[in-house]
């Protein structure tokens, strides 16, 4: 797959800023697309471009099949991030996307770069713990109604989707495909990163373990900081809308 093809299908720039000197590259969370990040263009300065990675099976890549394993999705995301790396970049991942961002960075490190100048992981436990029941949120065993409640709570389902049985069925399919991939996650023993890392987490998030800072520090060889924010897994609405303001490297 050529770099241009990857750019055309997987890297979305909601408000392109060709003159920007750096970019914030974001990886999605379980069941999500690029939509929840798009409003961040309004809180980024003009020197920062926003680049959103779209996973297969959704949005402009709707015709492609979903990734079937974690490793397959990491490879796809790595290609996308490298295709976007035409200037200094910061890599961000939320929830499942935090583990994805960590694995993308370690894979790029093994290949010799170009590396992000910082890695920011949000609302996710440290990868070296492996996948635990605490991380299986939402769960593949959840009913459609439970998944619907979760997707409504985090704003994944606009009213027009909830009103259309066909679109709603597609939303369930996407969520379960991502859960299936997440549940194949395995930490690579000994994997660490030398890229500066910032961990963000919500003080009321029941998914995050109390020792999140100490556990993440074990896989970080470079500069490290950990910051708690108001709210749960997606913080408070106001914090989420302005989350880039809490990223130290920006």
Coordinates of N, CA and C in Angstrom, one line a residue:
X1 N 0.9 -1.2 0.0 CA 0.0 0.0 0.0 C 0.9 1.2 0.0
X2 N 0.7 2.2 -0.9 CA 1.5 3.4 -1.0 C 1.1 4.3 0.1
X3 N 2.1 5.3 0.4 CA 1.9 6.2 1.4 C 0.7 7.1 1.1
X4 N 0.5 7.5 -0.2 CA -0.6 8.3 -0.6 C -1.9 7.6 -0.4
X5 N -1.9 6.3 -0.7 CA -3.2 5.5 -0.5 C -3.5 5.5 1.0
X6 N -2.5 5.3 1.8 CA -2.8 5.3 3.3 C -3.3 6.7 3.7
X7 N -2.7 7.7 3.2 CA -3.2 9.1 3.6 C -4.7 9.3 3.1
X8 N -5.0 8.9 1.9 CA -6.3 9.1 1.4 C -7.4 8.3 2.2
X9 N -7.1 7.2 2.7 CA -8.1 6.3 3.3 C -8.1 6.3 4.8
X10 N -7.0 6.6 5.5 CA -6.9 6.5 6.9 C -6.6 7.7 7.7
X11 N -6.0 8.7 7.1 CA -5.6 9.9 7.9 C -6.6 11.1 7.5
X12 N -7.4 11.5 8.5 CA -8.4 12.5 8.3 C -7.9 13.8 9.0
X13 N -7.9 14.9 8.2 CA -7.5 16.2 8.7 C -8.8 17.1 8.7
X14 N -9.5 17.2 9.8 CA -10.7 18.0 9.8 C -10.6 19.4 9.3
X15 N -9.5 20.1 9.7 CA -9.2 21.5 9.3 C -7.8 21.6 8.9
X16 N -7.4 21.2 7.7 CA -6.0 21.1 7.4 C -5.2 22.4 7.6
X17 N -4.0 22.3 8.1 CA -3.2 23.5 8.4 C -1.8 23.2 7.8
X18 N -1.7 23.4 6.4 CA -0.4 23.0 5.8 C 0.8 23.7 6.3
X19 N 0.6 24.9 6.9 CA 1.7 25.7 7.4 C 2.1 25.3 8.8
X20 N 1.3 24.4 9.4 CA 1.6 24.1 10.8 C 3.0 23.4 10.9
X21 N 3.6 23.7 12.0 CA 5.0 23.1 12.2 C 5.0 21.8 13.0
X22 N 3.8 21.4 13.5 CA 3.7 20.1 14.2 C 2.3 19.6 14.1
X23 N 2.1 18.3 14.5 CA 0.7 17.8 14.4 C 0.4 16.8 15.5
X24 N -0.8 16.8 15.9 CA -1.4 15.9 16.9 C -2.0 14.8 16.1
X25 N -1.5 13.6 16.2 CA -2.0 12.4 15.6 C -2.8 11.5 16.6
X26 N -4.0 11.2 16.3 CA -4.9 10.6 17.3 C -5.3 9.2 16.8
X27 N -5.3 8.2 17.7 CA -5.8 6.9 17.5 C -7.1 6.6 18.3
X28 N -8.0 5.9 17.6 CA -9.4 5.8 18.2 C -9.5 4.8 19.3
X29 N -10.6 4.9 20.1 CA -10.9 4.0 21.2 C -11.8 2.9 20.7
X30 N -12.1 2.0 21.6 CA -13.0 0.8 21.2 C -14.4 1.3 20.8
X31 N -14.8 1.0 19.5 CA -16.1 1.3 19.0 C -16.1 2.7 18.4
X32 N -15.1 3.5 18.5 CA -15.1 4.9 18.1 C -14.4 5.1 16.7
X33 N -14.7 6.2 16.2 CA -14.0 6.6 14.9 C -13.3 7.9 15.1
X34 N -13.3 8.8 14.1 CA -12.6 10.0 14.3 C -13.4 11.2 14.8
X35 N -14.8 10.9 14.8 CA -15.7 12.0 15.2 C -15.4 12.6 16.6
X36 N -15.2 11.8 17.6 CA -15.0 12.5 19.0 C -13.8 13.4 19.1
X37 N -12.9 13.3 18.1 CA -11.7 14.2 18.2 C -11.8 15.4 17.3
X38 N -12.8 15.5 16.5 CA -12.8 16.5 15.4 C -12.9 17.9 16.0
X39 N -13.7 18.1 17.1 CA -13.9 19.4 17.7 C -12.6 20.0 18.3
X40 N -11.5 19.2 18.4 CA -10.3 19.6 19.0 C -9.6 20.7 18.1
X41 N -10.0 20.8 16.9 CA -9.4 21.8 16.0 C -9.6 23.2 16.6
X42 N -10.7 23.4 17.3 CA -11.0 24.7 17.8 C -10.1 25.1 19.0
X43 N -9.5 24.1 19.7 CA -8.6 24.4 20.8 C -7.2 24.3 20.6
X44 N -6.8 23.9 19.3 CA -5.4 23.8 19.0 C -4.9 25.1 18.3
X45 N -3.7 25.5 18.6 CA -3.2 26.7 18.0 C -3.0 26.5 16.5
X46 N -2.8 27.6 15.8 CA -2.6 27.5 14.3 C -1.4 26.8 13.9
X47 N -0.4 26.6 14.8 CA 0.8 25.9 14.5 C 0.7 24.4 14.6
X48 N -0.5 23.9 15.0 CA -0.7 22.5 15.3 C -1.8 21.9 14.4
X49 N -1.5 21.0 13.5 CA -2.4 20.3 12.7 C -3.0 19.1 13.4
X50 N -4.3 18.8 13.1 CA -4.9 17.6 13.7 C -5.1 16.5 12.7
X51 N -4.5 15.4 13.0 CA -4.5 14.2 12.0 C -5.1 13.0 12.8
X52 N -6.2 12.5 12.2 CA -7.0 11.5 12.9 C -6.9 10.2 12.1
X53 N -6.5 9.1 12.8 CA -6.4 7.8 12.1 C -7.7 7.1 12.1
X54 N -8.2 6.7 11.0 CA -9.4 5.9 10.8 C -9.1 4.4 10.7
X55 N -9.6 3.6 11.5 CA -9.4 2.1 11.5 C -10.2 1.6 10.3
X56 N -9.8 0.4 9.8 CA -10.6 -0.2 8.8 C -12.1 -0.6 9.2
X57 N -13.0 -0.5 8.3 CA -14.4 -0.9 8.6 C -15.3 0.2 8.9
X58 N -14.8 1.4 8.9 CA -15.7 2.6 9.3 C -15.3 3.8 8.5
X59 N -16.3 4.7 8.5 CA -16.1 6.0 7.9 C -15.6 5.8 6.4
X60 N -14.6 6.5 6.0 CA -14.1 6.4 4.6 C -13.6 5.0 4.3
X61 N -13.4 4.1 5.3 CA -12.9 2.8 5.0 C -14.0 1.7 5.3
X62 N -15.2 2.2 5.1 CA -16.4 1.3 5.4 C -16.3 0.0 4.6
X63 N -15.9 0.1 3.3 CA -15.9 -1.1 2.5 C -14.8 -2.1 2.9
X64 N -13.9 -1.7 3.7 CA -12.8 -2.7 4.1 C -13.3 -3.5 5.3
X65 N -12.8 -4.7 5.3 CA -13.2 -5.6 6.5 C -12.5 -5.1 7.8
X66 N -13.1 -5.4 8.9 CA -12.5 -5.0 10.2 C -11.2 -5.8 10.4
X67 N -10.3 -5.3 11.1 CA -9.1 -6.0 11.5 C -9.6 -7.2 12.4
X68 N -8.9 -8.3 12.3 CA -9.3 -9.5 13.0 C -8.5 -9.8 14.3
X69 N -7.3 -9.2 14.3 CA -6.5 -9.4 15.5 C -5.8 -8.1 15.9
X70 N -5.3 -8.0 17.1 CA -4.6 -6.9 17.6 C -3.4 -6.5 16.7
X71 N -2.6 -7.5 16.4 CA -1.4 -7.3 15.6 C -1.7 -6.7 14.2
X72 N -2.8 -7.2 13.6 CA -3.2 -6.7 12.3 C -3.6 -5.2 12.4
X73 N -4.3 -4.8 13.5 CA -4.7 -3.4 13.6 C -3.5 -2.6 14.0
X74 N -2.6 -3.1 14.8 CA -1.4 -2.3 15.1 C -0.6 -2.0 13.8
X75 N -0.5 -3.0 12.9 CA 0.3 -2.8 11.7 C -0.4 -1.8 10.8
X76 N -1.7 -1.9 10.7 CA -2.5 -0.9 9.9 C -2.3 0.5 10.5
X77 N -2.4 0.7 11.8 CA -2.2 2.0 12.4 C -0.8 2.5 12.3
X78 N 0.2 1.6 12.4 CA 1.6 2.0 12.2 C 1.8 2.6 10.8
X79 N 1.3 1.9 9.8 CA 1.4 2.5 8.4 C 0.7 3.8 8.3
X80 N -0.4 4.0 8.9 CA -1.1 5.3 8.9 C -0.3 6.4 9.6
X81 N 0.2 6.1 10.7 CA 1.0 7.1 11.5 C 2.2 7.5 10.7
X82 N 2.9 6.5 10.2 CA 4.1 6.8 9.4 C 3.8 7.6 8.1
X83 N 2.6 7.4 7.5 CA 2.2 8.1 6.3 C 2.0 9.6 6.7
X84 N 1.6 9.9 7.9 CA 1.2 11.2 8.4 C 2.5 12.0 8.9
X85 N 3.6 11.3 9.1 CA 4.7 11.8 9.8 C 5.6 12.7 8.9
X86 N 5.0 13.7 8.2 CA 5.8 14.6 7.4 C 6.3 15.8 8.1
X87 N 6.1 15.9 9.4 CA 6.6 17.0 10.2 C 6.5 16.4 11.7
X88 N 7.2 17.1 12.6 CA 7.1 16.6 14.0 C 5.7 16.4 14.5
X89 N 5.6 15.2 15.2 CA 4.2 14.9 15.6 C 4.2 14.3 17.0
X90 N 3.0 14.5 17.6 CA 2.7 13.9 19.0 C 1.7 12.9 18.7
X91 N 1.8 11.7 19.4 CA 0.9 10.6 19.2 C 0.0 10.5 20.4
X92 N -1.3 10.4 20.2 CA -2.3 10.4 21.3 C -3.2 9.2 21.1
X93 N -3.5 8.5 22.2 CA -4.5 7.4 22.1 C -5.3 7.3 23.4
X94 N -6.6 7.1 23.2 CA -7.5 7.1 24.3 C -8.1 5.7 24.5
X95 N -8.1 5.2 25.8 CA -8.6 3.9 26.2 C -7.9 2.8 25.4
X96 N -8.6 2.0 24.6 CA -7.9 1.0 23.8 C -6.8 1.7 22.9
X97 N -7.1 2.9 22.4 CA -6.2 3.6 21.6 C -4.9 3.9 22.3
X98 N -4.9 4.0 23.7 CA -3.6 4.2 24.4 C -2.7 3.0 24.2
X99 N -3.2 1.8 24.4 CA -2.4 0.6 24.1 C -1.9 0.6 22.6
X100 N -2.9 0.9 21.8 CA -2.5 1.0 20.3 C -1.4 1.9 20.1
X101 N -1.5 3.1 20.7 CA -0.4 4.1 20.5 C 0.9 3.6 21.0
X102 N 0.9 3.0 22.2 CA 2.1 2.4 22.8 C 2.8 1.4 21.8
X103 N 1.9 0.5 21.3 CA 2.5 -0.6 20.4 C 2.9 0.0 19.1
X104 N 2.3 1.0 18.6 CA 2.7 1.7 17.3 C 4.1 2.3 17.6
X105 N 4.3 3.0 18.7 CA 5.5 3.7 19.0 C 6.7 2.6 19.1
X106 N 6.4 1.6 19.9 CA 7.5 0.6 20.0 C 7.8 -0.1 18.7
X107 N 6.8 -0.3 17.8 CA 7.1 -0.8 16.5 C 7.9 0.1 15.7
X108 N 7.6 1.4 15.7 CA 8.3 2.4 15.0 C 9.8 2.5 15.5
X109 N 9.9 2.4 16.8 CA 11.3 2.4 17.4 C 12.1 1.3 16.8
X110 N 11.5 0.1 16.7 CA 12.3 -1.1 16.2 C 12.6 -0.9 14.7
X111 N 11.8 -0.1 14.0 CA 12.1 0.1 12.6 C 13.0 1.3 12.4
X112 N 13.3 2.1 13.4 CA 14.2 3.2 13.3 C 13.6 4.6 13.0
X113 N 12.3 4.7 13.3 CA 11.6 6.0 13.2 C 10.9 6.2 11.9
X114 N 10.4 7.5 11.7 CA 10.5 8.7 12.6 C 9.5 8.6 13.8
X115 N 10.1 8.9 14.9 CA 9.3 8.7 16.2 C 8.6 10.0 16.5
X116 N 7.4 9.9 17.2 CA 6.8 11.1 17.8 C 7.7 11.8 18.8
X117 N 7.5 13.1 19.0 CA 8.3 13.7 20.0 C 7.7 13.6 21.4
X118 N 6.5 13.0 21.4 CA 5.9 12.7 22.7 C 4.7 11.7 22.5
X119 N 4.4 10.9 23.5 CA 3.3 10.0 23.5 C 2.4 10.3 24.6
X120 N 1.1 10.5 24.3 CA 0.1 10.7 25.4 C -0.9 9.6 25.3
X121 N -1.1 9.0 26.5 CA -2.0 7.9 26.6 C -3.1 8.3 27.6
X122 N -4.4 8.1 27.3 CA -5.5 8.6 28.1 C -6.4 7.5 28.5
X123 N -6.8 7.4 29.7 CA -7.8 6.5 30.2 C -7.5 5.1 29.9
X124 N -6.2 4.6 30.1 CA -5.9 3.2 29.9 C -4.9 2.8 30.9
X125 N -5.0 1.6 31.4 CA -4.0 1.0 32.3 C -2.7 0.6 31.6
X126 N -1.7 0.4 32.3 CA -0.4 0.1 31.7 C -0.4 -1.2 30.9
X127 N 0.2 -1.3 29.8 CA 0.1 -2.5 28.9 C 0.8 -3.7 29.5
X128 N 1.9 -3.5 30.3 CA 2.6 -4.6 30.8 C 1.8 -5.5 31.8
X129 N 0.7 -5.0 32.2 CA -0.2 -5.8 33.1 C -0.9 -6.9 32.3
X130 N -0.9 -6.7 30.9 CA -1.7 -7.7 30.1 C -3.2 -7.3 30.2
X131 N -4.0 -8.0 29.5 CA -5.4 -7.8 29.5 C -6.1 -8.5 30.7
X132 N -6.7 -7.7 31.5 CA -7.4 -8.2 32.7 C -8.9 -7.9 32.5
X133 N -9.7 -8.5 33.4 CA -11.1 -8.3 33.4 C -11.5 -6.8 33.6
X134 N -10.6 -6.1 34.2 CA -10.9 -4.6 34.4 C -10.8 -3.9 33.1
X135 N -10.0 -4.4 32.2 CA -9.8 -3.8 30.9 C -10.9 -4.2 29.8
X136 N -11.7 -5.2 30.1 CA -12.7 -5.7 29.2 C -14.0 -4.8 29.4
X137 N -13.8 -3.6 29.0 CA -14.9 -2.6 29.2 C -15.0 -1.8 27.9
X138 N -16.2 -1.9 27.2 CA -17.3 -2.8 27.4 C -16.9 -4.3 27.1
X139 N -17.7 -5.2 27.4 CA -17.4 -6.6 27.3 C -18.2 -7.2 26.1
X140 N -17.5 -8.2 25.4 CA -18.2 -8.9 24.3 C -19.5 -9.6 24.8
X141 N -19.5 -9.9 26.0 CA -20.7 -10.6 26.6 C -21.9 -9.6 26.9
X142 N -21.6 -8.3 26.8 CA -22.7 -7.4 27.1 C -23.8 -7.5 26.0
X143 N -25.0 -7.3 26.5 CA -26.2 -7.3 25.6 C -26.1 -6.1 24.7
X144 N -26.9 -6.1 23.6 CA -27.0 -5.0 22.7 C -27.5 -3.7 23.5
X145 N -28.5 -3.9 24.4 CA -29.0 -2.8 25.1 C -27.9 -2.2 26.0
X146 N -27.0 -3.0 26.6 CA -26.0 -2.5 27.5 C -24.9 -1.7 26.6
X147 N -24.6 -2.3 25.4 CA -23.7 -1.6 24.5 C -24.3 -0.2 24.1
X148 N -25.6 -0.3 23.8 CA -26.3 1.0 23.4 C -26.2 2.0 24.5
X149 N -26.4 1.6 25.7 CA -26.3 2.6 26.9 C -24.9 3.2 26.9
X150 N -23.9 2.3 26.8 CA -22.5 2.8 26.8 C -22.2 3.7 25.7
X151 N -22.7 3.4 24.5 CA -22.4 4.3 23.3 C -23.1 5.6 23.4
X152 N -24.3 5.6 24.0 CA -25.1 6.8 24.2 C -24.4 7.7 25.2
X153 N -23.9 7.0 26.3 CA -23.2 7.8 27.4 C -22.0 8.5 26.9
X154 N -21.2 7.9 26.0 CA -20.0 8.6 25.6 C -20.2 9.3 24.3
X155 N -21.4 9.5 23.8 CA -21.7 10.3 22.7 C -21.3 9.7 21.3
X156 N -21.3 8.4 21.2 CA -21.0 7.7 20.0 C -22.1 7.6 19.0
X157 N -23.4 7.8 19.5 CA -24.5 7.6 18.7 C -25.4 8.8 18.5
X158 N -25.2 9.5 17.4 CA -26.1 10.6 17.1 C -27.6 10.2 17.0
X159 N -28.5 11.1 17.2 CA -29.9 10.7 17.2 C -30.3 10.0 15.9
X160 N -29.8 10.4 14.7 CA -30.2 9.8 13.5 C -29.7 8.3 13.4
X161 N -28.7 8.0 14.1 CA -28.2 6.6 14.1 C -29.2 5.8 15.0
X162 N -29.5 6.3 16.2 CA -30.4 5.6 17.1 C -31.8 5.4 16.4
X163 N -32.2 6.3 15.5 CA -33.5 6.2 14.9 C -33.6 5.3 13.7
X164 N -32.4 4.8 13.2 CA -32.3 4.0 12.0 C -31.9 2.6 12.4
X165 N -32.7 1.5 12.4 CA -32.3 0.2 12.8 C -31.1 -0.3 12.0
X166 N -31.0 0.0 10.7 CA -29.9 -0.5 10.0 C -28.6 0.2 10.4
X167 N -28.6 1.5 10.7 CA -27.4 2.1 11.2 C -27.0 1.7 12.6
X168 N -28.0 1.4 13.4 CA -27.8 0.9 14.8 C -27.2 -0.4 14.7
X169 N -27.6 -1.3 13.8 CA -27.0 -2.6 13.7 C -25.6 -2.5 13.3
X170 N -25.2 -1.6 12.4 CA -23.9 -1.4 12.0 C -23.0 -0.9 13.2
X171 N -23.6 -0.1 14.1 CA -22.9 0.4 15.2 C -22.5 -0.7 16.2
X172 N -23.5 -1.6 16.4 CA -23.2 -2.8 17.2 C -22.1 -3.7 16.6
X173 N -22.2 -3.8 15.3 CA -21.2 -4.7 14.6 C -19.8 -4.1 14.7
X174 N -19.7 -2.7 14.6 CA -18.4 -2.1 14.7 C -17.9 -2.2 16.2
X175 N -18.7 -2.0 17.2 CA -18.3 -2.1 18.5 C -17.8 -3.5 18.8
X176 N -18.6 -4.6 18.4 CA -18.2 -5.9 18.7 C -16.9 -6.3 18.0
X177 N -16.7 -5.8 16.8 CA -15.5 -6.1 16.1 C -14.3 -5.5 16.8
X178 N -14.4 -4.3 17.4 CA -13.3 -3.7 18.1 C -13.1 -4.4 19.4
X179 N -14.1 -4.9 20.1 CA -14.0 -5.6 21.3 C -13.2 -6.9 21.0
X180 N -13.6 -7.6 19.9 CA -13.0 -8.8 19.5 C -11.5 -8.6 19.3
X181 N -11.1 -7.6 18.7 CA -9.7 -7.3 18.4 C -9.0 -7.0 19.8
X182 N -9.6 -6.1 20.6 CA -9.0 -5.8 21.9 C -8.7 -7.0 22.7
X183 N -9.6 -8.0 22.6 CA -9.5 -9.1 23.5 C -8.4 -10.1 23.0
X184 N -7.8 -9.8 21.9 CA -6.6 -10.6 21.4 C -5.3 -9.9 21.8
X185 N -5.4 -8.8 22.6 CA -4.2 -8.1 22.9 C -3.3 -8.9 23.8
X186 N -2.0 -8.8 23.5 CA -1.0 -9.5 24.3 C 0.2 -8.5 24.4
X187 N 0.7 -8.2 25.6 CA 1.8 -7.4 25.8 C 3.1 -8.1 25.4
X188 N 4.0 -7.5 24.7 CA 5.2 -8.0 24.3 C 6.2 -7.9 25.4
X189 N 6.6 -9.0 26.0 CA 7.5 -9.0 27.2 C 8.7 -8.1 27.0
X190 N 8.9 -7.2 27.9 CA 10.1 -6.4 27.9 C 10.0 -5.1 27.1
X191 N 8.8 -4.9 26.4 CA 8.6 -3.8 25.5 C 8.6 -2.5 26.3
X192 N 9.4 -1.5 26.0 CA 9.4 -0.2 26.6 C 9.6 0.8 25.5
X193 N 9.4 2.1 25.9 CA 9.6 3.2 24.9 C 10.5 4.3 25.6
X194 N 11.4 4.8 24.7 CA 12.2 6.0 25.2 C 11.6 7.3 24.9
X195 N 10.4 7.3 24.2 CA 9.7 8.5 23.9 C 9.1 9.1 25.2
X196 N 9.2 10.5 25.4 CA 8.6 11.1 26.5 C 7.1 10.7 26.6
X197 N 6.6 10.3 27.7 CA 5.2 9.8 27.9 C 4.5 10.7 28.9
X198 N 3.2 11.0 28.6 CA 2.3 11.6 29.5 C 1.1 10.7 29.6
X199 N 0.7 10.4 30.8 CA -0.5 9.6 31.1 C -1.6 10.5 31.7
X200 N -2.8 10.4 31.1 CA -4.0 11.2 31.6 C -5.0 10.2 32.0
X201 N -5.7 10.5 33.1 CA -6.8 9.6 33.6 C -7.8 10.4 34.4
X202 N -9.0 9.9 34.4 CA -10.1 10.5 35.2 C -10.2 10.0 36.6
X203 N -10.3 10.9 37.5 CA -10.3 10.6 38.9 C -11.5 9.6 39.3
X204 N -12.6 9.7 38.6 CA -13.7 8.8 38.9 C -13.8 7.6 38.0
X205 N -12.8 7.3 37.2 CA -12.8 6.2 36.3 C -12.6 4.9 37.0
X206 N -13.6 4.0 37.0 CA -13.5 2.8 37.7 C -12.7 1.7 37.0
X207 N -12.3 2.0 35.7 CA -11.5 1.1 34.9 C -10.1 1.2 35.3
X208 N -9.6 2.4 35.7 CA -8.2 2.6 35.9 C -7.8 2.2 37.3
X209 N -6.6 1.5 37.3 CA -6.1 1.0 38.6 C -5.5 2.1 39.4
X210 N -5.5 2.1 40.7 CA -4.9 3.1 41.5 C -3.4 3.3 41.3
X211 N -2.7 2.2 40.9 CA -1.3 2.3 40.7 C -0.9 2.6 39.2
X212 N -1.8 3.3 38.5 CA -1.6 3.5 37.1 C -0.3 4.2 36.8
X213 N 0.1 5.2 37.6 CA 1.4 5.9 37.4 C 2.6 5.0 37.5
X214 N 2.6 4.2 38.6 CA 3.8 3.4 38.9 C 3.9 2.3 37.8
X215 N 2.7 1.7 37.4 CA 2.7 0.7 36.4 C 3.2 1.2 35.0
X216 N 2.7 2.4 34.6 CA 3.1 2.9 33.3 C 4.6 3.3 33.3
X217 N 5.1 3.8 34.5 CA 6.5 4.2 34.6 C 7.4 3.0 34.2
X218 N 7.0 1.8 34.5 CA 7.8 0.6 34.3 C 8.1 0.3 32.8
X219 N 7.2 0.9 31.9 CA 7.5 0.7 30.5 C 8.0 1.9 29.8
X220 N 8.3 2.9 30.6 CA 8.8 4.2 30.0 C 10.2 4.5 30.4
X221 N 11.1 4.5 29.4 CA 12.5 4.8 29.7 C 12.9 6.2 29.6
X222 N 12.0 7.1 29.1 CA 12.3 8.5 29.0 C 11.6 9.3 30.0
X223 N 11.4 10.6 29.7 CA 10.6 11.5 30.6 C 9.2 11.0 30.7
X224 N 8.7 11.2 31.9 CA 7.4 10.6 32.2 C 6.6 11.6 33.2
X225 N 5.3 11.7 32.9 CA 4.4 12.4 33.9 C 3.1 11.8 33.8
X226 N 2.3 11.9 34.9 CA 1.0 11.4 35.0 C 0.1 12.4 35.7
X227 N -1.1 12.7 35.0 CA -2.0 13.7 35.5 C -3.4 13.2 35.5
X228 N -4.0 13.5 36.7 CA -5.4 13.1 36.8 C -6.3 14.3 36.5
X229 N -7.5 14.0 36.0 CA -8.4 15.1 35.6 C -9.8 14.8 36.1
X230 N -10.7 15.7 36.1 CA -12.1 15.5 36.7 C -12.8 14.5 35.7
X231 N -13.7 13.7 36.4 CA -14.6 12.9 35.6 C -14.2 11.4 35.5
X232 N -14.9 10.7 34.7 CA -14.7 9.3 34.5 C -13.9 8.9 33.3
X233 N -14.3 7.8 32.6 CA -13.5 7.3 31.5 C -13.3 8.3 30.4
X234 N -14.3 9.1 30.2 CA -14.2 10.2 29.2 C -14.2 11.5 29.8
X235 N -13.8 11.6 31.1 CA -13.7 12.8 31.8 C -15.0 13.5 32.0
X236 N -15.1 14.8 32.1 CA -16.3 15.5 32.1 C -16.4 16.1 30.6
X237 N -17.6 16.4 30.2 CA -17.8 16.9 28.8 C -16.9 18.1 28.5
X238 N -16.8 19.0 29.5 CA -15.9 20.2 29.3 C -14.5 19.9 29.2
X239 N -14.0 18.9 30.0 CA -12.6 18.5 29.9 C -12.3 17.8 28.6
X240 N -13.2 16.9 28.2 CA -13.0 16.2 26.9 C -12.9 17.2 25.7
X241 N -13.8 18.2 25.7 CA -13.8 19.1 24.6 C -12.5 19.9 24.5
X242 N -11.9 20.1 25.6 CA -10.6 20.9 25.6 C -9.4 20.0 26.0
X243 N -9.5 18.7 25.8 CA -8.4 17.8 26.3 C -7.0 18.2 25.8
X244 N -6.8 18.7 24.6 CA -5.5 19.1 24.2 C -4.8 20.1 25.1
X245 N -5.7 20.9 25.8 CA -5.1 21.9 26.7 C -4.4 21.3 27.9
X246 N -4.7 20.0 28.1 CA -4.0 19.3 29.2 C -2.8 18.5 28.8
X247 N -2.5 18.6 27.5 CA -1.3 17.8 27.0 C -0.1 18.7 27.1
X248 N 0.8 18.3 28.0 CA 2.0 19.1 28.3 C 2.8 19.5 27.1
X249 N 3.0 18.5 26.2 CA 3.8 18.7 25.0 C 3.2 19.7 24.0
X250 N 2.0 20.1 24.2 CA 1.3 21.1 23.3 C 1.4 22.5 23.9

